[in-house]
Coordinates of C-alpha atoms in Angstrom, one line a residue:
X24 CA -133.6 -1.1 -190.9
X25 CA -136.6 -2.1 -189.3
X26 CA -139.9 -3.2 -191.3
X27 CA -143.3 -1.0 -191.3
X28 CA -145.4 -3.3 -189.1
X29 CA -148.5 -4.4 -191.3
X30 CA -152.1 -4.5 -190.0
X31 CA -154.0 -7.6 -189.3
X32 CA -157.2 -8.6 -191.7
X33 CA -159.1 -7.8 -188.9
X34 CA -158.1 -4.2 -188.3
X35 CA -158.4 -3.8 -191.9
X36 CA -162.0 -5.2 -191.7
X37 CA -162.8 -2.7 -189.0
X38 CA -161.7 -0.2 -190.4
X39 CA -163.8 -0.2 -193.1
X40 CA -166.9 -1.6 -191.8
X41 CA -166.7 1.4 -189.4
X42 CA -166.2 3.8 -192.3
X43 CA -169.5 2.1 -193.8
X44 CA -171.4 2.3 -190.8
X45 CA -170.6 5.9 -190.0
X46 CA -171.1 7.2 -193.2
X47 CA -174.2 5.2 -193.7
X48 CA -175.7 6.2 -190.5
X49 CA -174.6 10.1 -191.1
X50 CA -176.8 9.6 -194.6
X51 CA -179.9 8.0 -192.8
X52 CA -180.3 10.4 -190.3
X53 CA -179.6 13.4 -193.0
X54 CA -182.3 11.8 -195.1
X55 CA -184.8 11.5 -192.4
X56 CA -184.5 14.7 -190.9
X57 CA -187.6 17.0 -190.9
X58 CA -186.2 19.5 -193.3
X59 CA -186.8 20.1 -196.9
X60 CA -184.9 18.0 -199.9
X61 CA -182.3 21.3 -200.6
X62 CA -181.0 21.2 -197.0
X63 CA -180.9 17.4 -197.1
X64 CA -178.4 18.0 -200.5
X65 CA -176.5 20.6 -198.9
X66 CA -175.8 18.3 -195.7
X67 CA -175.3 15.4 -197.4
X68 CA -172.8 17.5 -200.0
X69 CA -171.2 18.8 -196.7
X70 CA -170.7 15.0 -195.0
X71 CA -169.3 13.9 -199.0
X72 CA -167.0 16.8 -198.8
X73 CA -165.3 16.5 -195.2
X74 CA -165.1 12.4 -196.1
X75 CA -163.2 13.5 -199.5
X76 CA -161.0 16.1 -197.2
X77 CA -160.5 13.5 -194.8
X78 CA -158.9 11.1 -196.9
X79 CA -156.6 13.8 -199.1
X80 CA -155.1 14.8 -196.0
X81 CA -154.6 11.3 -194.5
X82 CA -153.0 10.5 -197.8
X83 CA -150.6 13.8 -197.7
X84 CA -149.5 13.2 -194.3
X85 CA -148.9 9.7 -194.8
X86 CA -147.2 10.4 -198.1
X87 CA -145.1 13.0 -196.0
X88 CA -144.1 10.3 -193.4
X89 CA -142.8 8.4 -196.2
X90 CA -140.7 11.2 -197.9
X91 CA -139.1 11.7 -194.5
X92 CA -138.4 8.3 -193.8
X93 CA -136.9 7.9 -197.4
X94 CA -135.0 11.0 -196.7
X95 CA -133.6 10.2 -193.4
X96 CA -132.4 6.6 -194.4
X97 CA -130.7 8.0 -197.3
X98 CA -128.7 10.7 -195.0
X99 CA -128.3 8.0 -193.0
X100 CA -126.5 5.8 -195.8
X101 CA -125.0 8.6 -196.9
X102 CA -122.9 9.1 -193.5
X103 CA -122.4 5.3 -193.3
X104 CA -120.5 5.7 -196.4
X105 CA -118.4 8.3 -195.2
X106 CA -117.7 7.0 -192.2
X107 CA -116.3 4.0 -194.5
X108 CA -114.8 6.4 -196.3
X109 CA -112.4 7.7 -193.4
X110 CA -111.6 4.2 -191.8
X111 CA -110.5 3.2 -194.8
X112 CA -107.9 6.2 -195.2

């Protein structure tokens, strides 16, 4: 079996100092819009929402990946043993 390749301290850093400066940029330019404070609240609930969205389904389909993989070695253990199993009869 082959290990998950792990990401460098750097990727990891980039990763979230671009989810920072996206999300922080997003909120500046919400804030400073010419529009009135209850459209700046719905906007800003709408950029919250899609970031909360964004990571539940990241973490399902990631979650999935892993349930499959899991599943798949086990079949493949599984037919390993019987294979075992019938040079050995």
């Amino acid at each position: 079996m082959s290990q998950p390749q792990l990401n460098s301290p750097a990727w990891i850093m980039f990763t979230y100092v671009n989810f920072a400066v996206g999300l922080g940029v997003t909120m500046i330019g919400i804030w400073s819009m010419q529009v009135d404070l209850t459209m700046k609240a719905f906007l800003a609930m709408g950029i919250l929402l899609v970031t909360s969205a964004s990571f539940n389904l990241a973490k399902t389909l990631r979650d999935e990946h892993e349930a499959k993989r899991w599943h798949n070695r086990l079949d493949e253990a599984r037919t390993e043993r019987l294979l075992r199993d019938v040079d050995a009869a």
